[in-house]
PDB file of C-alpha atoms in Angstrom:
ATOM      1  CA  MET G 232     -56.079  -9.450  85.356  1.00  0.00           C
ATOM      2  CA  LYS G 233     -56.465  -5.680  85.479  1.00  0.00           C
ATOM      3  CA  LYS G 234     -57.994  -4.259  82.338  1.00  0.00           C
ATOM      4  CA  ASP G 235     -55.519  -2.010  80.539  1.00  0.00           C
ATOM      5  CA  PHE G 236     -56.140   0.384  77.640  1.00  0.00           C
ATOM      6  CA  TRP G 237     -54.016  -1.804  75.371  1.00  0.00           C
ATOM      7  CA  ASN G 238     -55.715  -5.098  76.147  1.00  0.00           C
ATOM      8  CA  ASP G 239     -57.405  -6.551  73.052  1.00  0.00           C
ATOM      9  CA  ARG G 240     -56.436  -3.594  70.883  1.00  0.00           C
ATOM     10  CA  VAL G 241     -55.382  -4.019  67.255  1.00  0.00           C
ATOM     11  CA  VAL G 242     -52.334  -1.835  66.662  1.00  0.00           C
ATOM     12  CA  VAL G 243     -50.474  -1.172  63.406  1.00  0.00           C
ATOM     13  CA  ILE G 244     -46.892   0.124  63.622  1.00  0.00           C
ATOM     14  CA  THR G 245     -44.942   1.266  60.563  1.00  0.00           C
ATOM     15  CA  GLY G 246     -41.162   1.343  60.616  1.00  0.00           C
ATOM     16  CA  ALA G 247     -41.122  -1.411  63.219  1.00  0.00           C
ATOM     17  CA  THR G 248     -37.660  -2.767  62.435  1.00  0.00           C
ATOM     18  CA  SER G 249     -35.652  -0.235  64.419  1.00  0.00           C
ATOM     19  CA  GLY G 250     -35.679   2.971  66.411  1.00  0.00           C
ATOM     20  CA  ILE G 251     -38.978   4.327  67.701  1.00  0.00           C
ATOM     21  CA  GLY G 252     -41.034   1.721  65.831  1.00  0.00           C
ATOM     22  CA  LYS G 253     -39.107  -1.117  67.427  1.00  0.00           C
ATOM     23  CA  ALA G 254     -39.438   0.489  70.861  1.00  0.00           C
ATOM     24  CA  LEU G 255     -43.210   0.772  70.376  1.00  0.00           C
ATOM     25  CA  TYR G 256     -43.367  -2.879  69.390  1.00  0.00           C
ATOM     26  CA  GLU G 257     -41.365  -4.039  72.393  1.00  0.00           C
ATOM     27  CA  GLU G 258     -43.436  -1.973  74.833  1.00  0.00           C
ATOM     28  CA  LEU G 259     -46.783  -3.039  73.395  1.00  0.00           C
ATOM     29  CA  ALA G 260     -45.807  -6.710  73.261  1.00  0.00           C
ATOM     30  CA  LEU G 261     -46.162  -6.676  77.048  1.00  0.00           C
ATOM     31  CA  PHE G 262     -49.947  -6.492  76.628  1.00  0.00           C
ATOM     32  CA  PRO G 263     -52.508  -9.021  75.280  1.00  0.00           C
ATOM     33  CA  CYS G 264     -53.080  -7.128  72.047  1.00  0.00           C
ATOM     34  CA  GLU G 265     -52.727  -7.768  68.315  1.00  0.00           C
ATOM     35  CA  LEU G 266     -49.742  -6.093  66.666  1.00  0.00           C
ATOM     36  CA  VAL G 267     -49.320  -5.597  62.931  1.00  0.00           C
ATOM     37  CA  LEU G 268     -45.682  -4.705  62.286  1.00  0.00           C
ATOM     38  CA  VAL G 269     -45.123  -3.028  58.934  1.00  0.00           C
ATOM     39  CA  ALA G 270     -41.579  -2.569  57.629  1.00  0.00           C
ATOM     40  CA  ARG G 271     -39.413  -3.000  54.557  1.00  0.00           C
ATOM     41  CA  ARG G 272     -37.438  -5.713  56.338  1.00  0.00           C
ATOM     42  CA  ALA G 273     -40.317  -7.156  58.316  1.00  0.00           C
ATOM     43  CA  ALA G 274     -38.815 -10.648  58.209  1.00  0.00           C
ATOM     44  CA  GLU G 275     -35.882  -9.353  60.298  1.00  0.00           C
ATOM     45  CA  ILE G 276     -38.099  -8.283  63.204  1.00  0.00           C
ATOM     46  CA  GLU G 277     -37.183 -10.565  66.070  1.00  0.00           C
ATOM     47  CA  GLU G 278     -39.370 -11.827  68.874  1.00  0.00           C
ATOM     48  CA  PRO G 279     -39.280  -9.425  71.822  1.00  0.00           C
ATOM     49  CA  LYS G 280     -37.303 -10.514  74.871  1.00  0.00           C
ATOM     50  CA  ASN G 281     -40.377 -10.045  77.017  1.00  0.00           C
ATOM     51  CA  LYS G 282     -43.909 -10.503  75.766  1.00  0.00           C
ATOM     52  CA  HIS G 283     -47.373 -11.285  77.062  1.00  0.00           C
ATOM     53  CA  GLU G 284     -48.592 -14.793  76.373  1.00  0.00           C
ATOM     54  CA  GLY G 285     -51.732 -13.324  74.815  1.00  0.00           C
ATOM     55  CA  VAL G 286     -50.032 -11.021  72.307  1.00  0.00           C
ATOM     56  CA  ILE G 287     -50.523 -11.780  68.596  1.00  0.00           C
ATOM     57  CA  ILE G 288     -47.812 -10.544  66.240  1.00  0.00           C
ATOM     58  CA  HIS G 289     -48.050 -10.161  62.459  1.00  0.00           C
ATOM     59  CA  ARG G 290     -45.142  -9.082  60.269  1.00  0.00           C
ATOM     60  CA  VAL G 291     -45.997  -7.350  56.999  1.00  0.00           C
ATOM     61  CA  ALA G 292     -43.328  -6.459  54.452  1.00  0.00           C
ATOM     62  CA  CYS G 293     -43.950  -3.034  52.950  1.00  0.00           C
ATOM     63  CA  ASP G 294     -41.848  -0.385  51.256  1.00  0.00           C
ATOM     64  CA  LEU G 295     -43.783   2.862  51.751  1.00  0.00           C
ATOM     65  CA  SER G 296     -42.055   4.434  48.748  1.00  0.00           C
ATOM     66  CA  ASP G 297     -43.518   1.736  46.450  1.00  0.00           C
ATOM     67  CA  PRO G 298     -47.277   2.117  45.746  1.00  0.00           C
ATOM     68  CA  THR G 299     -47.626  -1.548  44.766  1.00  0.00           C
ATOM     69  CA  SER G 300     -45.981  -2.667  47.995  1.00  0.00           C
ATOM     70  CA  VAL G 301     -48.315  -0.422  50.026  1.00  0.00           C
ATOM     71  CA  LEU G 302     -51.335  -1.782  48.186  1.00  0.00           C
ATOM     72  CA  ASP G 303     -50.258  -5.366  48.907  1.00  0.00           C
ATOM     73  CA  ALA G 304     -49.787  -4.540  52.600  1.00  0.00           C
ATOM     74  CA  VAL G 305     -53.201  -2.877  52.826  1.00  0.00           C
ATOM     75  CA  GLU G 306     -54.907  -5.844  51.194  1.00  0.00           C
ATOM     76  CA  TRP G 307     -53.180  -8.279  53.567  1.00  0.00           C
ATOM     77  CA  ILE G 308     -54.148  -6.275  56.632  1.00  0.00           C
ATOM     78  CA  GLN G 309     -57.744  -5.922  55.438  1.00  0.00           C
ATOM     79  CA  LYS G 310     -58.019  -9.709  55.229  1.00  0.00           C
ATOM     80  CA  GLU G 311     -56.393 -10.425  58.594  1.00  0.00           C
ATOM     81  CA  VAL G 312     -58.022  -7.912  60.972  1.00  0.00           C
ATOM     82  CA  SER G 313     -61.553  -6.576  61.329  1.00  0.00           C
ATOM     83  CA  LYS G 314     -60.606  -3.258  62.924  1.00  0.00           C
ATOM     84  CA  ILE G 315     -57.626  -1.039  63.767  1.00  0.00           C
ATOM     85  CA  ASP G 316     -57.671   0.762  67.109  1.00  0.00           C
ATOM     86  CA  ILE G 317     -54.336   2.566  66.748  1.00  0.00           C
ATOM     87  CA  LEU G 318     -52.162   3.256  63.723  1.00  0.00           C
ATOM     88  CA  PHE G 319     -48.680   4.414  64.694  1.00  0.00           C
ATOM     89  CA  ASN G 320     -47.721   6.171  61.486  1.00  0.00           C
ATOM     90  CA  ASN G 321     -44.050   6.096  62.358  1.00  0.00           C
ATOM     91  CA  ALA G 322     -41.871   5.222  59.349  1.00  0.00           C
ATOM     92  CA  GLY G 323     -39.976   7.995  57.626  1.00  0.00           C
ATOM     93  CA  ILE G 324     -36.732   9.104  56.052  1.00  0.00           C
ATOM     94  CA  THR G 325     -34.633  12.241  56.406  1.00  0.00           C
ATOM     95  CA  ALA G 326     -32.756  14.118  53.697  1.00  0.00           C
ATOM     96  CA  HIS G 327     -30.007  16.652  54.303  1.00  0.00           C
ATOM     97  CA  GLY G 328     -28.704  19.294  51.937  1.00  0.00           C
ATOM     98  CA  ARG G 329     -29.217  22.863  50.778  1.00  0.00           C
ATOM     99  CA  PHE G 330     -32.310  23.674  48.732  1.00  0.00           C
ATOM    100  CA  ASP G 331     -30.166  24.269  45.649  1.00  0.00           C
ATOM    101  CA  SER G 332     -27.977  21.190  46.098  1.00  0.00           C
ATOM    102  CA  LEU G 333     -30.676  18.575  46.674  1.00  0.00           C
ATOM    103  CA  SER G 334     -31.349  16.626  43.509  1.00  0.00           C
ATOM    104  CA  MET G 335     -34.944  16.394  42.322  1.00  0.00           C
ATOM    105  CA  ASP G 336     -34.682  12.651  42.838  1.00  0.00           C
ATOM    106  CA  VAL G 337     -34.067  13.270  46.555  1.00  0.00           C
ATOM    107  CA  TYR G 338     -37.176  15.446  46.758  1.00  0.00           C
ATOM    108  CA  ARG G 339     -39.208  12.706  45.068  1.00  0.00           C
ATOM    109  CA  LYS G 340     -37.807   9.890  47.211  1.00  0.00           C
ATOM    110  CA  THR G 341     -38.373  11.852  50.409  1.00  0.00           C
ATOM    111  CA  PHE G 342     -41.975  12.635  49.505  1.00  0.00           C
ATOM    112  CA  ALA G 343     -42.548   9.029  48.414  1.00  0.00           C
ATOM    113  CA  THR G 344     -41.637   7.726  51.878  1.00  0.00           C
ATOM    114  CA  ASN G 345     -42.815  10.578  54.100  1.00  0.00           C
ATOM    115  CA  PHE G 346     -45.957  11.691  52.289  1.00  0.00           C
ATOM    116  CA  PHE G 347     -47.344   9.568  49.462  1.00  0.00           C
ATOM    117  CA  GLY G 348     -46.693   6.218  51.173  1.00  0.00           C
ATOM    118  CA  PRO G 349     -48.287   7.155  54.510  1.00  0.00           C
ATOM    119  CA  ILE G 350     -51.239   8.814  52.749  1.00  0.00           C
ATOM    120  CA  GLN G 351     -51.857   5.700  50.652  1.00  0.00           C
ATOM    121  CA  LEU G 352     -51.594   3.495  53.735  1.00  0.00           C
ATOM    122  CA  VAL G 353     -53.967   5.640  55.797  1.00  0.00           C
ATOM    123  CA  ARG G 354     -56.501   5.802  52.942  1.00  0.00           C
ATOM    124  CA  GLY G 355     -56.405   2.032  52.566  1.00  0.00           C
ATOM    125  CA  LEU G 356     -56.779   1.359  56.284  1.00  0.00           C
ATOM    126  CA  LEU G 357     -59.318   4.102  56.940  1.00  0.00           C
ATOM    127  CA  PRO G 358     -62.402   1.818  56.932  1.00  0.00           C
ATOM    128  CA  LEU G 359     -60.788  -0.362  59.624  1.00  0.00           C
ATOM    129  CA  LEU G 360     -59.862   2.706  61.665  1.00  0.00           C
ATOM    130  CA  LEU G 361     -63.351   4.166  61.392  1.00  0.00           C
ATOM    131  CA  ALA G 362     -64.878   0.825  62.385  1.00  0.00           C
ATOM    132  CA  ALA G 363     -63.032   1.057  65.703  1.00  0.00           C
ATOM    133  CA  LYS G 364     -63.294   4.838  66.051  1.00  0.00           C
ATOM    134  CA  GLY G 365     -59.535   4.537  66.177  1.00  0.00           C
ATOM    135  CA  ASN G 366     -56.605   6.897  66.440  1.00  0.00           C
ATOM    136  CA  ILE G 367     -53.817   7.770  64.001  1.00  0.00           C
ATOM    137  CA  VAL G 368     -50.649   8.834  65.805  1.00  0.00           C
ATOM    138  CA  THR G 369     -47.968  10.171  63.478  1.00  0.00           C
ATOM    139  CA  THR G 370     -44.325  10.450  64.432  1.00  0.00           C
ATOM    140  CA  SER G 371     -43.307  13.838  63.087  1.00  0.00           C
ATOM    141  CA  THR G 372     -40.719  16.520  63.681  1.00  0.00           C
ATOM    142  CA  VAL G 373     -40.427  20.185  64.582  1.00  0.00           C
ATOM    143  CA  SER G 374     -38.920  20.531  61.104  1.00  0.00           C
ATOM    144  CA  ALA G 375     -42.502  20.208  59.836  1.00  0.00           C
ATOM    145  CA  LEU G 376     -43.492  23.433  61.598  1.00  0.00           C
ATOM    146  CA  TYR G 377     -41.151  25.710  59.657  1.00  0.00           C
ATOM    147  CA  GLY G 378     -38.789  25.315  56.717  1.00  0.00           C
ATOM    148  CA  VAL G 379     -35.506  24.324  58.328  1.00  0.00           C
ATOM    149  CA  PRO G 380     -32.218  25.199  56.559  1.00  0.00           C
ATOM    150  CA  GLY G 381     -30.447  22.154  55.189  1.00  0.00           C
ATOM    151  CA  ARG G 382     -33.680  20.144  55.430  1.00  0.00           C
ATOM    152  CA  ALA G 383     -35.831  21.508  52.595  1.00  0.00           C
ATOM    153  CA  ALA G 384     -37.073  18.124  51.325  1.00  0.00           C
ATOM    154  CA  TYR G 385     -37.564  16.682  54.810  1.00  0.00           C
ATOM    155  CA  SER G 386     -39.371  19.746  56.171  1.00  0.00           C
ATOM    156  CA  ALA G 387     -41.583  19.996  53.100  1.00  0.00           C
ATOM    157  CA  SER G 388     -42.598  16.328  53.102  1.00  0.00           C
ATOM    158  CA  LYS G 389     -43.487  16.315  56.792  1.00  0.00           C
ATOM    159  CA  SER G 390     -45.311  19.648  56.543  1.00  0.00           C
ATOM    160  CA  ALA G 391     -47.387  18.313  53.655  1.00  0.00           C
ATOM    161  CA  LEU G 392     -48.270  15.240  55.710  1.00  0.00           C
ATOM    162  CA  HIS G 393     -49.393  17.501  58.570  1.00  0.00           C
ATOM    163  CA  ALA G 394     -51.753  19.415  56.289  1.00  0.00           C
ATOM    164  CA  ALA G 395     -53.305  16.288  54.760  1.00  0.00           C
ATOM    165  CA  LEU G 396     -53.889  14.616  58.117  1.00  0.00           C
ATOM    166  CA  GLU G 397     -55.313  17.804  59.615  1.00  0.00           C
ATOM    167  CA  SER G 398     -57.813  17.826  56.742  1.00  0.00           C
ATOM    168  CA  LEU G 399     -58.689  14.215  57.544  1.00  0.00           C
ATOM    169  CA  ARG G 400     -59.194  15.053  61.225  1.00  0.00           C
ATOM    170  CA  ILE G 401     -61.724  17.762  60.407  1.00  0.00           C
ATOM    171  CA  GLU G 402     -63.534  15.695  57.788  1.00  0.00           C
ATOM    172  CA  THR G 403     -64.022  12.770  60.183  1.00  0.00           C
ATOM    173  CA  MET G 404     -64.896  14.892  63.213  1.00  0.00           C
ATOM    174  CA  GLU G 405     -68.345  13.309  63.552  1.00  0.00           C
ATOM    175  CA  GLU G 406     -67.057   9.773  63.022  1.00  0.00           C
ATOM    176  CA  GLY G 407     -64.860   9.555  66.112  1.00  0.00           C
ATOM    177  CA  LEU G 408     -61.452   9.271  64.449  1.00  0.00           C
ATOM    178  CA  GLY G 409     -58.460  10.676  66.312  1.00  0.00           C
ATOM    179  CA  VAL G 410     -55.558  12.213  64.391  1.00  0.00           C
ATOM    180  CA  SER G 411     -52.448  13.308  66.299  1.00  0.00           C
ATOM    181  CA  LEU G 412     -49.157  14.745  65.065  1.00  0.00           C
ATOM    182  CA  VAL G 413     -46.270  14.322  67.498  1.00  0.00           C
ATOM    183  CA  CYS G 414     -43.166  16.428  66.844  1.00  0.00           C
ATOM    184  CA  VAL G 415     -40.476  14.403  68.550  1.00  0.00           C
ATOM    185  CA  PRO G 416     -37.127  15.982  69.527  1.00  0.00           C
ATOM    186  CA  TYR G 417     -33.701  14.598  68.629  1.00  0.00           C
ATOM    187  CA  THR G 418     -33.864  10.895  69.359  1.00  0.00           C
ATOM    188  CA  ASP G 419     -31.187   8.227  69.561  1.00  0.00           C
ATOM    189  CA  THR G 420     -32.060   6.384  66.334  1.00  0.00           C
ATOM    190  CA  ALA G 421     -30.388   5.523  63.023  1.00  0.00           C
ATOM    191  CA  LEU G 422     -32.185   8.328  61.147  1.00  0.00           C
ATOM    192  CA  ARG G 423     -28.953  10.163  60.323  1.00  0.00           C
ATOM    193  CA  THR G 424     -27.268   7.041  58.978  1.00  0.00           C
ATOM    194  CA  SER G 425     -30.154   5.773  56.868  1.00  0.00           C
ATOM    195  CA  GLY G 426     -31.409   8.963  55.239  1.00  0.00           C
ATOM    196  CA  LEU G 427     -30.434  10.626  51.982  1.00  0.00           C
ATOM    197  CA  ASP G 428     -27.673  13.070  51.206  1.00  0.00           C
ATOM    198  CA  ALA G 429     -28.041  15.808  48.594  1.00  0.00           C
ATOM    199  CA  SER G 430     -27.222  13.525  45.679  1.00  0.00           C
ATOM    200  CA  GLY G 431     -29.394  10.617  46.833  1.00  0.00           C
ATOM    201  CA  GLY G 432     -26.694   8.541  48.487  1.00  0.00           C
ATOM    202  CA  ILE G 433     -26.960   7.103  51.988  1.00  0.00           C
ATOM    203  CA  LEU G 434     -26.521   9.771  54.609  1.00  0.00           C
ATOM    204  CA  SER G 435     -23.783   9.257  57.156  1.00  0.00           C
ATOM    205  CA  GLU G 436     -23.702  11.946  59.815  1.00  0.00           C
ATOM    206  CA  ALA G 437     -22.809  12.078  63.471  1.00  0.00           C
ATOM    207  CA  PRO G 438     -25.738  12.167  65.901  1.00  0.00           C
ATOM    208  CA  ALA G 439     -27.216  15.579  66.616  1.00  0.00           C
ATOM    209  CA  LYS G 440     -25.404  17.540  69.295  1.00  0.00           C
ATOM    210  CA  GLY G 441     -27.013  17.970  72.675  1.00  0.00           C
ATOM    211  CA  LYS G 442     -29.234  15.774  74.776  1.00  0.00           C
ATOM    212  CA  ARG G 443     -31.220  13.175  72.888  1.00  0.00           C
ATOM    213  CA  LYS G 444     -34.271  11.180  73.905  1.00  0.00           C
ATOM    214  CA  THR G 445     -34.130   7.401  73.824  1.00  0.00           C
ATOM    215  CA  ALA G 446     -36.452   5.573  71.469  1.00  0.00           C
ATOM    216  CA  LYS G 447     -38.168   4.044  74.494  1.00  0.00           C
ATOM    217  CA  GLU G 448     -38.863   7.470  76.004  1.00  0.00           C
ATOM    218  CA  VAL G 449     -40.443   8.643  72.762  1.00  0.00           C
ATOM    219  CA  ALA G 450     -42.447   5.421  72.476  1.00  0.00           C
ATOM    220  CA  HIS G 451     -43.960   6.068  75.904  1.00  0.00           C
ATOM    221  CA  VAL G 452     -45.022   9.565  74.819  1.00  0.00           C
ATOM    222  CA  LEU G 453     -46.591   8.205  71.626  1.00  0.00           C
ATOM    223  CA  MET G 454     -48.460   5.569  73.611  1.00  0.00           C
ATOM    224  CA  SER G 455     -49.766   8.258  75.941  1.00  0.00           C
ATOM    225  CA  VAL G 456     -50.917  10.385  72.995  1.00  0.00           C
ATOM    226  CA  ALA G 457     -52.687   7.356  71.513  1.00  0.00           C
ATOM    227  CA  LYS G 458     -54.980   7.285  74.538  1.00  0.00           C
ATOM    228  CA  ASP G 459     -56.081  10.886  73.991  1.00  0.00           C
ATOM    229  CA  LYS G 460     -58.209  11.520  70.909  1.00  0.00           C
ATOM    230  CA  GLU G 461     -58.242  15.224  71.694  1.00  0.00           C
ATOM    231  CA  ALA G 462     -54.481  15.437  71.106  1.00  0.00           C
ATOM    232  CA  ARG G 463     -53.672  17.270  67.912  1.00  0.00           C
ATOM    233  CA  LEU G 464     -50.230  18.835  67.543  1.00  0.00           C
ATOM    234  CA  VAL G 465     -47.940  17.615  70.308  1.00  0.00           C
ATOM    235  CA  THR G 466     -44.498  19.108  70.990  1.00  0.00           C
ATOM    236  CA  PHE G 467     -42.950  17.736  74.140  1.00  0.00           C
ATOM    237  CA  ASN G 468     -39.807  19.696  74.782  1.00  0.00           C
ATOM    238  CA  LEU G 469     -38.801  23.345  75.021  1.00  0.00           C
ATOM    239  CA  SER G 470     -37.260  23.662  71.553  1.00  0.00           C
ATOM    240  CA  GLY G 471     -40.375  22.224  69.928  1.00  0.00           C
ATOM    241  CA  ARG G 472     -42.694  24.557  71.792  1.00  0.00           C
ATOM    242  CA  PHE G 473     -40.383  27.499  71.028  1.00  0.00           C
ATOM    243  CA  LEU G 474     -40.545  26.857  67.283  1.00  0.00           C
ATOM    244  CA  GLU G 475     -44.297  26.224  67.408  1.00  0.00           C
ATOM    245  CA  TRP G 476     -44.954  29.621  68.992  1.00  0.00           C
ATOM    246  CA  MET G 477     -42.260  31.735  67.340  1.00  0.00           C
ATOM    247  CA  ARG G 478     -43.399  30.857  63.818  1.00  0.00           C
ATOM    248  CA  PHE G 479     -46.507  32.931  64.565  1.00  0.00           C
ATOM    249  CA  PHE G 480     -45.200  35.653  66.858  1.00  0.00           C
ATOM    250  CA  SER G 481     -41.798  36.470  65.371  1.00  0.00           C
ATOM    251  CA  PRO G 482     -40.796  34.486  62.278  1.00  0.00           C
ATOM    252  CA  LYS G 483     -37.933  36.884  61.530  1.00  0.00           C
ATOM    253  CA  PHE G 484     -36.378  36.204  64.925  1.00  0.00           C
ATOM    254  CA  LEU G 485     -36.983  32.469  64.469  1.00  0.00           C
ATOM    255  CA  GLU G 486     -35.193  32.483  61.124  1.00  0.00           C
ATOM    256  CA  LYS G 487     -32.157  34.175  62.683  1.00  0.00           C
ATOM    257  CA  ILE G 488     -32.051  31.481  65.364  1.00  0.00           C
ATOM    258  CA  LEU G 489     -32.333  28.688  62.797  1.00  0.00           C
ATOM    259  CA  TYR G 490     -29.635  30.280  60.642  1.00  0.00           C
ATOM    260  CA  LYS G 491     -27.223  30.480  63.551  1.00  0.00           C
ATOM    261  CA  LYS G 492     -28.047  27.073  65.037  1.00  0.00           C
ATOM    262  CA  LEU G 493     -27.880  25.124  61.760  1.00  0.00           C
ATOM    263  CA  TYR G 494     -25.312  27.215  59.873  1.00  0.00           C
ATOM    264  CA  SER G 495     -22.747  24.416  59.807  1.00  0.00           C
ATOM    265  CA  ASP G 496     -25.320  21.976  58.434  1.00  0.00           C
ATOM    266  CA  PHE G 497     -26.414  23.899  55.359  1.00  0.00           C
ATOM    267  CA  LYS G 498     -23.050  25.529  54.666  1.00  0.00           C
ATOM    268  CA  SER G 499     -21.355  22.143  54.530  1.00  0.00           C
ATOM    269  CA  HIS G 500     -23.757  20.559  52.064  1.00  0.00           C
TER     270      HIS G 500
END
């Protein structure tokens, strides 16, 4: 059998129940590797339709917004595996609403899931990642690159995660750890029907307008990034690259574009 990058790897995927996390799981199950699937509803994760006979699959229940749940998950993983080659730091939640309409509870819940939970998980699993000179690949958003109107809590939580993980990358430079932040474009997932509205209720919005990537397409990009420890900030479509560059060269022009493009979003919340 031809040796593949994923053969014999130990891979942790958060948010593996649906969307991009599920797509990652289904794609990686085609290889003889060990998968640790972390999700709030881990028991609901079904066997993939196609899988390699040598794949090993673990399901770990974990609510990233609950520190005790994260601690339990970390302790379980530490006992079951001796290394982690790749951590797909994928789970997250969105929150929509104007800065002045978002309740403080929404800010706290968003940061609990998008920042504090992932940071606690990474800290707990860091010895296993360092043992393998592994790679942390985080599913992020262009909303982390600049404060987006109608997304204050979401943008802030993802931006904070960027800064913390960039610090980690520099601190572990001599230890061989990879840390990549992948700003994915609009993707066909349930993000807009499972996030938070301004008052903390369940968000229910139509999918974003325009062309959207499939979860499988994004999973393939994340898998490609995982093979490249030199990858840092990855934006893989024109809108992402536009925002990445314009925040430095002409933030005033960028803000006018964001105002016009997302006017209906923040004026309706």
